[in-house]
mmCIF file as Biopython writes it, N, C-alpha, C and O atoms, coordinates in Angstrom:
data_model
#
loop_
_atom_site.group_PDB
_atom_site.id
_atom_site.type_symbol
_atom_site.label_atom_id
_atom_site.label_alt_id
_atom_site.label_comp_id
_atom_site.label_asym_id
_atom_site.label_entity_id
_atom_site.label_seq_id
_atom_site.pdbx_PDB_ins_code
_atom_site.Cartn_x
_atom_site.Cartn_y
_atom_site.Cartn_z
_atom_site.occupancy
_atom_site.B_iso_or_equiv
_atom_site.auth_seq_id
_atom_site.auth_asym_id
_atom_site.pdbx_PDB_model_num
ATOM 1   N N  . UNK A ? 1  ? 7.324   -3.998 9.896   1.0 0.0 1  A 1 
ATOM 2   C CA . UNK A ? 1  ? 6.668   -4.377 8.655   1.0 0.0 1  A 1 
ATOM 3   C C  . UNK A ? 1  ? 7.183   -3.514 7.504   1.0 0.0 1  A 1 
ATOM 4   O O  . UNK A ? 1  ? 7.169   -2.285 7.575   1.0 0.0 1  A 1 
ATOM 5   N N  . UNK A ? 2  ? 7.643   -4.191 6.427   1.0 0.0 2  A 1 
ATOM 6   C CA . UNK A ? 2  ? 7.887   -3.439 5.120   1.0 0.0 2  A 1 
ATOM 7   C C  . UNK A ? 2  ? 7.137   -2.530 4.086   1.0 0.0 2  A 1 
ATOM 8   O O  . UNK A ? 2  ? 6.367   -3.045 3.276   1.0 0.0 2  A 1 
ATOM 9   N N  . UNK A ? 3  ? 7.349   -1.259 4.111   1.0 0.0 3  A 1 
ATOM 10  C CA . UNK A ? 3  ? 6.731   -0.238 3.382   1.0 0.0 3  A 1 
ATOM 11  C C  . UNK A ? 3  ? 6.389   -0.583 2.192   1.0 0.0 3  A 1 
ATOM 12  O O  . UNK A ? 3  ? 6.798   -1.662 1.763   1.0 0.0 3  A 1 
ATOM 13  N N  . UNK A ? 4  ? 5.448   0.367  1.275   1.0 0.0 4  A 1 
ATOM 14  C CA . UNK A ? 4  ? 5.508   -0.020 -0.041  1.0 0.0 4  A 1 
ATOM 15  C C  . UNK A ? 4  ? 5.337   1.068  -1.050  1.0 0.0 4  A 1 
ATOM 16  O O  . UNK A ? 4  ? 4.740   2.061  -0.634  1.0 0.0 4  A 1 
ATOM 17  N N  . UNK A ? 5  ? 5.589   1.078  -1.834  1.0 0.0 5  A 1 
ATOM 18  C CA . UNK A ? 5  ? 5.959   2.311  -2.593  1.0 0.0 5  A 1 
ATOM 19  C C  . UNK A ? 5  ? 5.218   2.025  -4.180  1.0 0.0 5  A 1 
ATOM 20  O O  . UNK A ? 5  ? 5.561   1.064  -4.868  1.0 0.0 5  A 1 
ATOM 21  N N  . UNK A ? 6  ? 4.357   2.835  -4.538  1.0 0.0 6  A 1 
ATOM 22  C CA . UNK A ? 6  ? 3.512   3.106  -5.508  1.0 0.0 6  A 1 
ATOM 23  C C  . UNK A ? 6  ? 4.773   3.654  -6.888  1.0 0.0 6  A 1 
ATOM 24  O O  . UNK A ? 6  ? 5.408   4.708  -6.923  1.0 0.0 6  A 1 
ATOM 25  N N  . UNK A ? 7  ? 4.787   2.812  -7.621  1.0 0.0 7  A 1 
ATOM 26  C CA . UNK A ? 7  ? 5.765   3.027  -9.386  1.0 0.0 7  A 1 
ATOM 27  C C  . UNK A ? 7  ? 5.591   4.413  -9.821  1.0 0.0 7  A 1 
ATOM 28  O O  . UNK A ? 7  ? 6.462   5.255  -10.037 1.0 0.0 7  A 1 
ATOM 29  N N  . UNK A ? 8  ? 3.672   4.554  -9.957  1.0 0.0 8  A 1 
ATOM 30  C CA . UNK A ? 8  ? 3.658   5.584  -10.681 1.0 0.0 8  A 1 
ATOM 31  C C  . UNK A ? 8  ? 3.650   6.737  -9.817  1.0 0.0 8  A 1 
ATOM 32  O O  . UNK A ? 8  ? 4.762   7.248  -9.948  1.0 0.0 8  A 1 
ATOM 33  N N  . UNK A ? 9  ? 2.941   7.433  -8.972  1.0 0.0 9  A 1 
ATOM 34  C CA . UNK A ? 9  ? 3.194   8.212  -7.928  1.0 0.0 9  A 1 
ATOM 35  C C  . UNK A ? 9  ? 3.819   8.567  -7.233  1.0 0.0 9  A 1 
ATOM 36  O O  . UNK A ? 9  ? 4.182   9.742  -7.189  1.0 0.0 9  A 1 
ATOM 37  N N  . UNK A ? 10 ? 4.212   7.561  -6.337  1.0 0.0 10 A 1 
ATOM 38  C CA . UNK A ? 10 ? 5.530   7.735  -5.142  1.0 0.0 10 A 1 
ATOM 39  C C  . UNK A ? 10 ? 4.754   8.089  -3.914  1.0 0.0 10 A 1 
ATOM 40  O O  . UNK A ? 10 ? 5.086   8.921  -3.069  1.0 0.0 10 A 1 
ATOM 41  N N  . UNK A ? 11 ? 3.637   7.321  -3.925  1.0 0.0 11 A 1 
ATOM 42  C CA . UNK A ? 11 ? 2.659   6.827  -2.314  1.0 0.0 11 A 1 
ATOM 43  C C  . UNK A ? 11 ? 3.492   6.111  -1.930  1.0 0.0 11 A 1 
ATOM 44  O O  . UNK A ? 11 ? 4.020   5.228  -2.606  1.0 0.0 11 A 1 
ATOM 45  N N  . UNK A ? 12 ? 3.810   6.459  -0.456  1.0 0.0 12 A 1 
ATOM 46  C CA . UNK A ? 12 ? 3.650   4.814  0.624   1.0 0.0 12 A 1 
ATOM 47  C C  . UNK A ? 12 ? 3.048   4.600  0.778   1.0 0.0 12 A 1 
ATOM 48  O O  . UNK A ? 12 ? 2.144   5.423  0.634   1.0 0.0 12 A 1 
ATOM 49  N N  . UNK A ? 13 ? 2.721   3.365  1.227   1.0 0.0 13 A 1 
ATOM 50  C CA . UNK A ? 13 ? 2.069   2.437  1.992   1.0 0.0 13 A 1 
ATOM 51  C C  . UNK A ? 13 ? 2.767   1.878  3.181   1.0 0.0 13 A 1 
ATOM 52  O O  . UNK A ? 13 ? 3.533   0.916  3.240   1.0 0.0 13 A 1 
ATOM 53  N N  . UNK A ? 14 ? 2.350   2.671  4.106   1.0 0.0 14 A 1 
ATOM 54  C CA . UNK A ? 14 ? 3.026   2.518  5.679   1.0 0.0 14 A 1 
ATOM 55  C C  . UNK A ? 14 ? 1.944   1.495  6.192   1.0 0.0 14 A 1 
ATOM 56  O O  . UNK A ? 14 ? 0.794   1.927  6.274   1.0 0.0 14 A 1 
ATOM 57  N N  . UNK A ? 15 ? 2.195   0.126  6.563   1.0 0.0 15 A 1 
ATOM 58  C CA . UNK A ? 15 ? 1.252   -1.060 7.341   1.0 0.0 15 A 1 
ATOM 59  C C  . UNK A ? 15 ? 1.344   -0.380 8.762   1.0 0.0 15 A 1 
ATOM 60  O O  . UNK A ? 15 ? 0.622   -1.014 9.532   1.0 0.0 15 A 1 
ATOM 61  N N  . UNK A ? 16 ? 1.902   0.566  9.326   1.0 0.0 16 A 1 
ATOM 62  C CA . UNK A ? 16 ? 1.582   1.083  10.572  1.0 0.0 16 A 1 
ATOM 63  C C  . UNK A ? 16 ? 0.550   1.714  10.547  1.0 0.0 16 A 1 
ATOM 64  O O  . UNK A ? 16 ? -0.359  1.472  11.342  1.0 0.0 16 A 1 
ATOM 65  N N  . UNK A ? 17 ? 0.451   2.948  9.344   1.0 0.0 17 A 1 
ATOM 66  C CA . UNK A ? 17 ? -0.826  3.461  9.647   1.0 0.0 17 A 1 
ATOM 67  C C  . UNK A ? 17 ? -2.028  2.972  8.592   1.0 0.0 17 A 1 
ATOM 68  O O  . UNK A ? 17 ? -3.064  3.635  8.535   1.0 0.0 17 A 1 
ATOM 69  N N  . UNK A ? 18 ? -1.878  1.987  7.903   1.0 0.0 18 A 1 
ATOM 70  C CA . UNK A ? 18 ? -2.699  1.396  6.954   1.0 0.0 18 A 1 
ATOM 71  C C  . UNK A ? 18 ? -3.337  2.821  5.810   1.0 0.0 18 A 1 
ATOM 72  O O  . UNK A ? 18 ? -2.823  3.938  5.741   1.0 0.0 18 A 1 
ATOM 73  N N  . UNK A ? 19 ? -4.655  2.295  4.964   1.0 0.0 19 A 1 
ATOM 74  C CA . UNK A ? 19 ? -5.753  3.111  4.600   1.0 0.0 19 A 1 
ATOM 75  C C  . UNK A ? 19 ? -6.707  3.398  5.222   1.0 0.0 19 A 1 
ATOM 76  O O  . UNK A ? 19 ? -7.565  2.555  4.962   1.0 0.0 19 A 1 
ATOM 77  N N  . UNK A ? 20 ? -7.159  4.276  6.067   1.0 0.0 20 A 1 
ATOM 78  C CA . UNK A ? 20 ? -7.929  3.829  6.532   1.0 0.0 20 A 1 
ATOM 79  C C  . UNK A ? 20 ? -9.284  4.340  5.971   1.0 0.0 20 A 1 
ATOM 80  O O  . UNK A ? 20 ? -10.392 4.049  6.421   1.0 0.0 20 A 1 
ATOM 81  N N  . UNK A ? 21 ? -9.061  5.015  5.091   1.0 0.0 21 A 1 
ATOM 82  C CA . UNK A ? 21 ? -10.081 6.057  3.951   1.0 0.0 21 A 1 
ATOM 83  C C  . UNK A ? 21 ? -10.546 4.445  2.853   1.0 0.0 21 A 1 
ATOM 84  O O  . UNK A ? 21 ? -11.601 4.372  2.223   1.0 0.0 21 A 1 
ATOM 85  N N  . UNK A ? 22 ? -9.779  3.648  2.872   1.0 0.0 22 A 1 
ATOM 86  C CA . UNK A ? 22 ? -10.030 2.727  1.755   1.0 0.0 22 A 1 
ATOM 87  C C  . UNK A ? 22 ? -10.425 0.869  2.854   1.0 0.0 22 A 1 
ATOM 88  O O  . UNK A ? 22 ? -10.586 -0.290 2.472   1.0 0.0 22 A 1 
ATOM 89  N N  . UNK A ? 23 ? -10.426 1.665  4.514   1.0 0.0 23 A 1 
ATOM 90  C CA . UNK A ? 23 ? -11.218 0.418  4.858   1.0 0.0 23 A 1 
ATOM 91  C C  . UNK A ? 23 ? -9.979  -0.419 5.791   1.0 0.0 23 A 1 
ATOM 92  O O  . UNK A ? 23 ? -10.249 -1.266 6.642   1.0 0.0 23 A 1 
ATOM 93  N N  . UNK A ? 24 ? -8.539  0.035  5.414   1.0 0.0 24 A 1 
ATOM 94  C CA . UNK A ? 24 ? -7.485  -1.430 5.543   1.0 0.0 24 A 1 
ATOM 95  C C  . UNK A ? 24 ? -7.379  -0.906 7.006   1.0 0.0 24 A 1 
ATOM 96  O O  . UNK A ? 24 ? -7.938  0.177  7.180   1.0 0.0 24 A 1 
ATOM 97  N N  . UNK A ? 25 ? -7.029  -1.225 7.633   1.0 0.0 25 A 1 
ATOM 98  C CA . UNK A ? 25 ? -6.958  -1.151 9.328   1.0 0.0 25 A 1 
ATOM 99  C C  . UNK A ? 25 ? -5.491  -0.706 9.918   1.0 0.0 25 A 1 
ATOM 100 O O  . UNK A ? 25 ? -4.694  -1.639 9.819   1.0 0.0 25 A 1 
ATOM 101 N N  . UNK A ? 26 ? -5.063  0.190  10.364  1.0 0.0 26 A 1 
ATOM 102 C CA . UNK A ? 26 ? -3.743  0.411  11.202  1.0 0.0 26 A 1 
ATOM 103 C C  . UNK A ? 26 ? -3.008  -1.387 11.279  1.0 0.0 26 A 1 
ATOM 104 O O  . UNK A ? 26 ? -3.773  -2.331 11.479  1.0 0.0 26 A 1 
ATOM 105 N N  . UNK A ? 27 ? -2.022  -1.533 11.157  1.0 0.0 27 A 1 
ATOM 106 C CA . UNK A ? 27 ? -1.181  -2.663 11.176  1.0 0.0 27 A 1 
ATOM 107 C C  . UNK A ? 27 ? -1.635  -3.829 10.396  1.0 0.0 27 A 1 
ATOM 108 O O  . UNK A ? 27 ? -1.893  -4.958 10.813  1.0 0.0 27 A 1 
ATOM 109 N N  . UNK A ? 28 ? -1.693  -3.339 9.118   1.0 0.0 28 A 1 
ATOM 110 C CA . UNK A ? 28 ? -2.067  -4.404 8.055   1.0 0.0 28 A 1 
ATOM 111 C C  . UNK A ? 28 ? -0.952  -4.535 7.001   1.0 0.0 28 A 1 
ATOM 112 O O  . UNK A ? 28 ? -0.618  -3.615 6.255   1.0 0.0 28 A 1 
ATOM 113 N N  . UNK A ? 29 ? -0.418  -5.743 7.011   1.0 0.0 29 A 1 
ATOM 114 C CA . UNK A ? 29 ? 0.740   -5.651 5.995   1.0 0.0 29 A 1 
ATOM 115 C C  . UNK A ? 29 ? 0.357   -5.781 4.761   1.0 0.0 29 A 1 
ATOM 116 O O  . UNK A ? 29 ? -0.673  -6.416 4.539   1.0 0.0 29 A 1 
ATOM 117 N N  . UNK A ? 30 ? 1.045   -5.251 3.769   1.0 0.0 30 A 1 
ATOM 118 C CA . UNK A ? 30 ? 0.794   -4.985 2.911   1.0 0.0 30 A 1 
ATOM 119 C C  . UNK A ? 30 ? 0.191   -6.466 1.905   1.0 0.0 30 A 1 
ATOM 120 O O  . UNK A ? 30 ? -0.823  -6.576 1.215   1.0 0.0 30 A 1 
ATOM 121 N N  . UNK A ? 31 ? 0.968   -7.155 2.108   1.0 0.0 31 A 1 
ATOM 122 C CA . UNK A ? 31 ? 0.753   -8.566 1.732   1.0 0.0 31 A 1 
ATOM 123 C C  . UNK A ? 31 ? -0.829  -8.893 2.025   1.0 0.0 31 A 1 
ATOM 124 O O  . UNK A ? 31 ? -1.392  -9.664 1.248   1.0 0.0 31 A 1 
ATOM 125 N N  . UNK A ? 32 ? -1.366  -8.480 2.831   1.0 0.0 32 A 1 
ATOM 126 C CA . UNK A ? 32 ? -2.893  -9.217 3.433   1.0 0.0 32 A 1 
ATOM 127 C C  . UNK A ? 32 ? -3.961  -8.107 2.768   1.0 0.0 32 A 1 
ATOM 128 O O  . UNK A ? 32 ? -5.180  -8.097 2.936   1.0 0.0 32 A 1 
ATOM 129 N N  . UNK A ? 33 ? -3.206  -7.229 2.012   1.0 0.0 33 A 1 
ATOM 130 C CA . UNK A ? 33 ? -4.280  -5.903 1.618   1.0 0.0 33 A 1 
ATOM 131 C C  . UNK A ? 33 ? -4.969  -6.918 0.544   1.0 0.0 33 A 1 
ATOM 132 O O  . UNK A ? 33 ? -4.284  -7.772 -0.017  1.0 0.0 33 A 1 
ATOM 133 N N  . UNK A ? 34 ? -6.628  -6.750 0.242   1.0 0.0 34 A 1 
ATOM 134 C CA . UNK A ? 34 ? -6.829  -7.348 -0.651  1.0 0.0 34 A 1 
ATOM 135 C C  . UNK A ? 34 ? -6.432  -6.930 -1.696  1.0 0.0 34 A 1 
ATOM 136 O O  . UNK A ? 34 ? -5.933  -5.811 -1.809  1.0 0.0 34 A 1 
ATOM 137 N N  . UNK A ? 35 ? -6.628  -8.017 -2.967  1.0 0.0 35 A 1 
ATOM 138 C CA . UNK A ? 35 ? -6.130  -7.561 -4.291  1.0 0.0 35 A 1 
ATOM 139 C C  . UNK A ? 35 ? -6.554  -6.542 -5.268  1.0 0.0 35 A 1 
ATOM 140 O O  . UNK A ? 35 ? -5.984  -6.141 -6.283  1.0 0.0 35 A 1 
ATOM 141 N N  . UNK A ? 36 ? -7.793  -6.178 -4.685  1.0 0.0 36 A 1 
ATOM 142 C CA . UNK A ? 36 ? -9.069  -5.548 -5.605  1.0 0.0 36 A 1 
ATOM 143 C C  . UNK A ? 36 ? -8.260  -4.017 -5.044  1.0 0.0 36 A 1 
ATOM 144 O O  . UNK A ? 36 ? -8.685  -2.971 -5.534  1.0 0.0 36 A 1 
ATOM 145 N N  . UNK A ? 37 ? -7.262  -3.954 -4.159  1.0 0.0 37 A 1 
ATOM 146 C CA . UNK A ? 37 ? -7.239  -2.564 -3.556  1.0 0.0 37 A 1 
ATOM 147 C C  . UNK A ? 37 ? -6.358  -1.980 -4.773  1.0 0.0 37 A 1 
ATOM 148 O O  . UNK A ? 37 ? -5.906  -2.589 -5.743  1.0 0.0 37 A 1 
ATOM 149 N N  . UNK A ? 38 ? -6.248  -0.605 -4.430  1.0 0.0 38 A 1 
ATOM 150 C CA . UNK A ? 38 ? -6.074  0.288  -5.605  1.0 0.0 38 A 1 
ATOM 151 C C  . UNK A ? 38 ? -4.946  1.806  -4.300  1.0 0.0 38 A 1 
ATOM 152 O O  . UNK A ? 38 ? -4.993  1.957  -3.079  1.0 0.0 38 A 1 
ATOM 153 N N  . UNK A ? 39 ? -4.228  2.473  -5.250  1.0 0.0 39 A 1 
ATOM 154 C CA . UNK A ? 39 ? -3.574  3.138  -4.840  1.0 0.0 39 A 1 
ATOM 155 C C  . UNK A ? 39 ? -4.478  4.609  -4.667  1.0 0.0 39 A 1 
ATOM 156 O O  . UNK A ? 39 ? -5.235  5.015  -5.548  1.0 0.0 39 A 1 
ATOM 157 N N  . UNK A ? 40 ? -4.255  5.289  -3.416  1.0 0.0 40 A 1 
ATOM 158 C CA . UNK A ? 40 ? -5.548  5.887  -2.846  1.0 0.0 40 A 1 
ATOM 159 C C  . UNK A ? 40 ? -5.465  7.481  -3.667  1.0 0.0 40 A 1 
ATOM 160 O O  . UNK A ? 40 ? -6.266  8.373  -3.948  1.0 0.0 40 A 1 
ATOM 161 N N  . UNK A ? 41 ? -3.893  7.201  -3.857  1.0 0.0 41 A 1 
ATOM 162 C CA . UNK A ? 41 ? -3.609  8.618  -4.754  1.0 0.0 41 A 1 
ATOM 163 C C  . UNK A ? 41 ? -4.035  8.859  -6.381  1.0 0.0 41 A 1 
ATOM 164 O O  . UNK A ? 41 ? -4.704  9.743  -6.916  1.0 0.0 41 A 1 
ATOM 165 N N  . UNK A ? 42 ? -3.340  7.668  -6.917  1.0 0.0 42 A 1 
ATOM 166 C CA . UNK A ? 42 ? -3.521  7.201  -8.133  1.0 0.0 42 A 1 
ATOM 167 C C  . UNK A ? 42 ? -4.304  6.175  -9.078  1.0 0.0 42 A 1 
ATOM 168 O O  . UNK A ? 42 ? -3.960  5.993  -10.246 1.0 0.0 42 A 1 
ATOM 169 N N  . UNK A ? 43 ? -5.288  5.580  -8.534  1.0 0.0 43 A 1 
ATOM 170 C CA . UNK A ? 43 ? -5.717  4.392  -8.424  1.0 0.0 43 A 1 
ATOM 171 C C  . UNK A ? 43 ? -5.020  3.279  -9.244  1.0 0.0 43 A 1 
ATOM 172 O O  . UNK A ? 43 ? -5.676  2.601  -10.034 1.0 0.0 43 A 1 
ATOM 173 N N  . UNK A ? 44 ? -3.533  3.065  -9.039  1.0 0.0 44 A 1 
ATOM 174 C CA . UNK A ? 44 ? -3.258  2.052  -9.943  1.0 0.0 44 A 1 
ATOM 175 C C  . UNK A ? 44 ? -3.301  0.932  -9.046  1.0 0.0 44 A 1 
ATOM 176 O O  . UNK A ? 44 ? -3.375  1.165  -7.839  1.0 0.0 44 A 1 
ATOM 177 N N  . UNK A ? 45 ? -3.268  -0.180 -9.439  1.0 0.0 45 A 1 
ATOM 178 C CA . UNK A ? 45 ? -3.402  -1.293 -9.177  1.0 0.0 45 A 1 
ATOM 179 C C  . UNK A ? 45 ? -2.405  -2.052 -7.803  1.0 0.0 45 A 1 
ATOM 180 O O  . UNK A ? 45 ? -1.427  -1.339 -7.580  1.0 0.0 45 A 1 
ATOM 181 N N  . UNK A ? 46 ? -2.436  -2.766 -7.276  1.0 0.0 46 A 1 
ATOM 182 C CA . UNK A ? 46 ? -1.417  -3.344 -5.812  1.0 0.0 46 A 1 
ATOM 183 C C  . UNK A ? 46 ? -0.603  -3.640 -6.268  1.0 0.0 46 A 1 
ATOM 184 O O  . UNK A ? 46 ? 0.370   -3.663 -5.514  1.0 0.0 46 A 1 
ATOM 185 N N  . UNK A ? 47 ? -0.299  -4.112 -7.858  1.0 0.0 47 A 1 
ATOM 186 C CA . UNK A ? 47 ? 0.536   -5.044 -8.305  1.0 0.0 47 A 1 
ATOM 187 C C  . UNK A ? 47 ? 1.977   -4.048 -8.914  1.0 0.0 47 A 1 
ATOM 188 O O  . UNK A ? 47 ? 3.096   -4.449 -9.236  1.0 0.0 47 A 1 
ATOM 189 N N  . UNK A ? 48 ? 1.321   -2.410 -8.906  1.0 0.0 48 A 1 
ATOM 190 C CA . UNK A ? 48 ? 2.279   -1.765 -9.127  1.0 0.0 48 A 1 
ATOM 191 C C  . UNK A ? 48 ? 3.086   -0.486 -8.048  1.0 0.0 48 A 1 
ATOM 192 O O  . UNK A ? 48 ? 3.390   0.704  -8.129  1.0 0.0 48 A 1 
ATOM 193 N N  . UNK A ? 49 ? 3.177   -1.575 -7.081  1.0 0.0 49 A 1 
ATOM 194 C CA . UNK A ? 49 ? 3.915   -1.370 -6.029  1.0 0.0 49 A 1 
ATOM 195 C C  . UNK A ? 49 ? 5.000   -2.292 -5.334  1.0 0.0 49 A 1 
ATOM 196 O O  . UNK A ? 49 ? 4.801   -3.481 -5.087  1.0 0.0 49 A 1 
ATOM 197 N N  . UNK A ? 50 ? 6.159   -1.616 -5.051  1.0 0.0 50 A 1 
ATOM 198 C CA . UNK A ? 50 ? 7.394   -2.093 -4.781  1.0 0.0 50 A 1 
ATOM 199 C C  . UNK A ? 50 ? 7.888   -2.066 -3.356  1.0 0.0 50 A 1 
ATOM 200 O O  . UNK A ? 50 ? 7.959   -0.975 -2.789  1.0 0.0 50 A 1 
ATOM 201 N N  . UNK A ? 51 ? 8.186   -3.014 -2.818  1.0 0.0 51 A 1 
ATOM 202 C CA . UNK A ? 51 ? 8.870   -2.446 -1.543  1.0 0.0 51 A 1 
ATOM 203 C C  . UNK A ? 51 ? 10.022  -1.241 -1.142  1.0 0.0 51 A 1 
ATOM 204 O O  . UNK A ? 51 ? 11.239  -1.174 -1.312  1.0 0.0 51 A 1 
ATOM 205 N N  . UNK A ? 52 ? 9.258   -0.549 -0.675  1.0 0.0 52 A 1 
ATOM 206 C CA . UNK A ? 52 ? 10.381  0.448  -0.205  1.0 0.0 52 A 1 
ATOM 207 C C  . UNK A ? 52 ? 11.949  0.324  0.778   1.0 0.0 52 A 1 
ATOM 208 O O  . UNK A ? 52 ? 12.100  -0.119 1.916   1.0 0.0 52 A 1 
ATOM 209 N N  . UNK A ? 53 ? 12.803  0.811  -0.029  1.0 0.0 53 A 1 
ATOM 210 C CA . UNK A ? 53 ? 14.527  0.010  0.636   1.0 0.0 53 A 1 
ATOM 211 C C  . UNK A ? 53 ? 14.469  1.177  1.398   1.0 0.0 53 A 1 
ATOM 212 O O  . UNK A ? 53 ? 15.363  1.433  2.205   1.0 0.0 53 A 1 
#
């Protein structure tokens, strides 16, 4: 599953080990996170995150 990488911060988002502080479950791709979710470091938004190459 494809990582994801936070613009302003520089969080991943590893779908192996999910959030689990924010609820999302070990093996949740990023795609199925709801939309309302927020970056756990920074709280910016899902939409300002990129897949990690």
């Amino acid at each position: 599953m494809q990582k994801y990488k936070c613009n302003t911060c520089g969080y991943v988002y590893d779908p192996e080990v999910g959030d689990p502080d924010s609820g999302i479950k070990p093996g949740t791709a990023f795609e199925d996170i709801p939309d309302d979710w927020v970056c756990p470091v920074c709280g910016v938004s899902k939409s300002d995150f990129e897949p990690e190459n």
